[in-house]
PDB file of C-alpha atoms in Angstrom:
ATOM      1  CA  MET U 102     -12.303  23.523  17.851  1.00  0.00           C
ATOM      2  CA  SER U 103      -9.546  23.131  20.338  1.00  0.00           C
ATOM      3  CA  LEU U 104      -5.547  22.643  19.576  1.00  0.00           C
ATOM      4  CA  ASP U 105      -5.941  18.985  20.816  1.00  0.00           C
ATOM      5  CA  GLU U 106      -9.064  18.289  19.391  1.00  0.00           C
ATOM      6  CA  LEU U 107      -8.096  18.576  16.094  1.00  0.00           C
ATOM      7  CA  ALA U 108      -4.783  17.162  16.896  1.00  0.00           C
ATOM      8  CA  SER U 109      -6.940  14.160  17.891  1.00  0.00           C
ATOM      9  CA  GLN U 110      -9.296  13.563  15.277  1.00  0.00           C
ATOM     10  CA  ILE U 111      -6.229  14.130  12.228  1.00  0.00           C
ATOM     11  CA  ALA U 112      -4.599  11.384  14.562  1.00  0.00           C
ATOM     12  CA  GLU U 113      -7.692   9.250  14.387  1.00  0.00           C
ATOM     13  CA  GLU U 114      -7.603   9.944  10.348  1.00  0.00           C
ATOM     14  CA  TRP U 115      -4.488   8.429  10.139  1.00  0.00           C
ATOM     15  CA  LYS U 116      -4.444   5.889  12.398  1.00  0.00           C
ATOM     16  CA  SER U 117      -8.242   4.841  10.006  1.00  0.00           C
ATOM     17  CA  ALA U 118      -6.752   5.241   6.939  1.00  0.00           C
ATOM     18  CA  LEU U 119      -4.102   2.985   7.686  1.00  0.00           C
ATOM     19  CA  SER U 120      -6.308   0.076   9.382  1.00  0.00           C
ATOM     20  CA  GLU U 121      -7.964   0.177   6.482  1.00  0.00           C
ATOM     21  CA  GLY U 122      -4.861   0.409   4.151  1.00  0.00           C
ATOM     22  CA  TRP U 123      -2.561  -2.644   6.739  1.00  0.00           C
ATOM     23  CA  GLY U 124      -5.411  -4.658   6.442  1.00  0.00           C
ATOM     24  CA  GLN U 125      -5.613  -4.688   2.310  1.00  0.00           C
ATOM     25  CA  LEU U 126      -2.074  -5.148   2.586  1.00  0.00           C
ATOM     26  CA  SER U 127      -1.572  -7.541   5.152  1.00  0.00           C
ATOM     27  CA  SER U 128      -4.068  -9.665   2.433  1.00  0.00           C
ATOM     28  CA  PHE U 129      -2.335  -9.307  -1.155  1.00  0.00           C
ATOM     29  CA  HIS U 130       0.480 -10.221   1.765  1.00  0.00           C
ATOM     30  CA  LYS U 131      -0.616 -13.106   2.391  1.00  0.00           C
ATOM     31  CA  SER U 132      -1.420 -14.527  -0.847  1.00  0.00           C
ATOM     32  CA  GLN U 133       0.832 -13.598  -2.922  1.00  0.00           C
ATOM     33  CA  THR U 134       3.773 -14.634  -0.865  1.00  0.00           C
ATOM     34  CA  LYS U 135       2.480 -18.115  -0.742  1.00  0.00           C
ATOM     35  CA  LYS U 136       1.878 -18.735  -3.977  1.00  0.00           C
ATOM     36  CA  LEU U 137       5.282 -17.198  -4.544  1.00  0.00           C
ATOM     37  CA  ALA U 138       6.951 -19.877  -1.930  1.00  0.00           C
ATOM     38  CA  HIS U 139       4.848 -22.232  -3.627  1.00  0.00           C
ATOM     39  CA  GLN U 140       6.035 -21.623  -7.268  1.00  0.00           C
ATOM     40  CA  ALA U 141       9.583 -21.747  -6.112  1.00  0.00           C
ATOM     41  CA  ALA U 142       8.932 -25.320  -3.660  1.00  0.00           C
ATOM     42  CA  LEU U 143       7.301 -26.647  -7.691  1.00  0.00           C
ATOM     43  CA  LEU U 144      11.323 -25.002  -8.989  1.00  0.00           C
ATOM     44  CA  ALA U 145      13.815 -26.454  -6.316  1.00  0.00           C
ATOM     45  CA  GLN U 146      11.251 -29.585  -6.386  1.00  0.00           C
ATOM     46  CA  LEU U 147      11.632 -30.051 -10.422  1.00  0.00           C
ATOM     47  CA  ARG U 148      15.358 -29.319 -10.910  1.00  0.00           C
ATOM     48  CA  ILE U 149      15.944 -31.890  -7.841  1.00  0.00           C
ATOM     49  CA  SER U 150      13.327 -34.624  -9.086  1.00  0.00           C
ATOM     50  CA  GLY U 151      15.530 -34.969 -12.716  1.00  0.00           C
ATOM     51  CA  GLU U 152      12.291 -33.276 -14.522  1.00  0.00           C
ATOM     52  CA  LEU U 153      14.161 -30.249 -14.894  1.00  0.00           C
ATOM     53  CA  GLN U 154      18.668 -31.267 -14.357  1.00  0.00           C
ATOM     54  CA  HIS U 155      19.567 -31.457 -17.378  1.00  0.00           C
ATOM     55  CA  ASP U 156      17.247 -28.529 -19.075  1.00  0.00           C
ATOM     56  CA  SER U 157      18.695 -25.863 -18.262  1.00  0.00           C
ATOM     57  CA  ASP U 158      16.876 -23.291 -19.884  1.00  0.00           C
ATOM     58  CA  MET U 159      13.301 -24.720 -18.984  1.00  0.00           C
ATOM     59  CA  PHE U 160      14.626 -24.417 -15.932  1.00  0.00           C
ATOM     60  CA  GLU U 161      16.334 -20.899 -16.029  1.00  0.00           C
ATOM     61  CA  PHE U 162      13.021 -19.939 -17.322  1.00  0.00           C
ATOM     62  CA  LEU U 163      10.893 -20.894 -14.594  1.00  0.00           C
ATOM     63  CA  VAL U 164      13.558 -18.988 -12.205  1.00  0.00           C
ATOM     64  CA  ASP U 165      13.197 -15.259 -14.273  1.00  0.00           C
ATOM     65  CA  GLN U 166       9.299 -15.276 -14.355  1.00  0.00           C
ATOM     66  CA  LEU U 167       9.317 -16.009 -10.368  1.00  0.00           C
ATOM     67  CA  LYS U 168      12.053 -13.548  -9.971  1.00  0.00           C
ATOM     68  CA  ASP U 169       9.529 -11.129 -12.278  1.00  0.00           C
ATOM     69  CA  LYS U 170       6.944 -11.906 -10.090  1.00  0.00           C
ATOM     70  CA  THR U 171       8.762 -11.649  -7.027  1.00  0.00           C
ATOM     71  CA  GLU U 172       9.486  -8.203  -9.198  1.00  0.00           C
ATOM     72  CA  ASN U 173       6.009  -7.215  -9.493  1.00  0.00           C
ATOM     73  CA  PHE U 174       4.260  -8.602  -5.945  1.00  0.00           C
ATOM     74  CA  ALA U 175       7.660  -5.733  -4.816  1.00  0.00           C
ATOM     75  CA  ILE U 176       6.005  -2.843  -7.100  1.00  0.00           C
ATOM     76  CA  ALA U 177       2.570  -3.965  -6.050  1.00  0.00           C
ATOM     77  CA  ILE U 178       3.460  -3.226  -2.068  1.00  0.00           C
ATOM     78  CA  ALA U 179       4.864   0.242  -2.770  1.00  0.00           C
ATOM     79  CA  ASN U 180       1.414   1.197  -4.586  1.00  0.00           C
ATOM     80  CA  LEU U 181      -0.851   0.071  -2.368  1.00  0.00           C
ATOM     81  CA  THR U 182       1.624   1.620   0.597  1.00  0.00           C
ATOM     82  CA  ALA U 183       2.277   4.354  -1.318  1.00  0.00           C
ATOM     83  CA  LEU U 184      -1.906   5.001  -1.568  1.00  0.00           C
ATOM     84  CA  THR U 185      -2.845   4.389   2.050  1.00  0.00           C
ATOM     85  CA  PHE U 186      -0.267   7.052   2.710  1.00  0.00           C
ATOM     86  CA  GLN U 187      -2.824   9.219   0.092  1.00  0.00           C
ATOM     87  CA  GLU U 188      -5.265   8.853   2.203  1.00  0.00           C
ATOM     88  CA  ALA U 189      -4.200   9.197   4.980  1.00  0.00           C
ATOM     89  CA  TRP U 190      -3.171  12.524   3.757  1.00  0.00           C
ATOM     90  CA  ASN U 191      -6.648  13.313   1.521  1.00  0.00           C
ATOM     91  CA  ALA U 192      -7.983  12.553   5.431  1.00  0.00           C
ATOM     92  CA  SER U 193      -5.536  14.967   6.789  1.00  0.00           C
ATOM     93  CA  VAL U 194      -6.341  17.394   4.632  1.00  0.00           C
ATOM     94  CA  GLY U 195      -9.613  17.124   5.822  1.00  0.00           C
ATOM     95  CA  VAL U 196      -9.430  17.599   8.550  1.00  0.00           C
ATOM     96  CA  LEU U 197      -6.918  20.877   8.509  1.00  0.00           C
ATOM     97  CA  TRP U 198      -9.054  22.386   6.136  1.00  0.00           C
ATOM     98  CA  GLY U 199     -12.611  22.540   6.946  1.00  0.00           C
ATOM     99  CA  ALA U 200     -11.094  23.421  10.529  1.00  0.00           C
ATOM    100  CA  ILE U 201      -9.683  26.089   8.647  1.00  0.00           C
ATOM    101  CA  ASN U 202     -12.441  26.875   6.666  1.00  0.00           C
ATOM    102  CA  SER U 203     -14.907  26.512   9.109  1.00  0.00           C
ATOM    103  CA  ALA U 204     -12.952  29.530  11.023  1.00  0.00           C
ATOM    104  CA  LEU U 205     -13.636  31.377   8.375  1.00  0.00           C
ATOM    105  CA  GLY U 206     -16.785  30.891   7.396  1.00  0.00           C
ATOM    106  CA  SER U 207     -18.275  31.943  11.099  1.00  0.00           C
ATOM    107  CA  ALA U 208     -15.546  35.599  10.305  1.00  0.00           C
ATOM    108  CA  GLY U 209     -17.521  36.067   7.146  1.00  0.00           C
ATOM    109  CA  LEU U 210     -14.668  35.221   5.148  1.00  0.00           C
ATOM    110  CA  PRO U 211     -13.936  33.389   1.593  1.00  0.00           C
ATOM    111  CA  PRO U 212     -13.330  29.574   2.523  1.00  0.00           C
ATOM    112  CA  LEU U 213      -9.595  28.088   1.372  1.00  0.00           C
ATOM    113  CA  PRO U 214      -9.828  26.204  -1.353  1.00  0.00           C
ATOM    114  CA  VAL U 215      -8.765  22.487  -0.276  1.00  0.00           C
ATOM    115  CA  PRO U 216      -4.818  21.318  -2.482  1.00  0.00           C
ATOM    116  CA  SER U 217      -4.995  18.551  -3.482  1.00  0.00           C
ATOM    117  CA  ALA U 218      -1.557  16.012  -3.067  1.00  0.00           C
ATOM    118  CA  ASN U 219       1.504  16.478  -6.192  1.00  0.00           C
TER     119      ASN U 219
END
């Protein structure tokens, strides 16, 4: 396999992994941001309408819940992003070590162990 072919194959693996990962992130992102926006609108509406105008403790409790949900959303997005990059890294390693081990096998040499991410 030529260097250009190897580089192209790695690029395709990354493109595939990132595309699939983006699809998952995008779907999750759209669903969660709508829910967060809806909850924020409800909080404002409850405060403005007077239902929570004089109940500051309950209002603060609901605001804290929204803050926690927003933080959890950000953490989930970060974790999904990390998993996407892990899959892309694994694909790159598979291509590279596959090429190395193919060449080594052709020369009658033992294969290199495939590394894992730390």
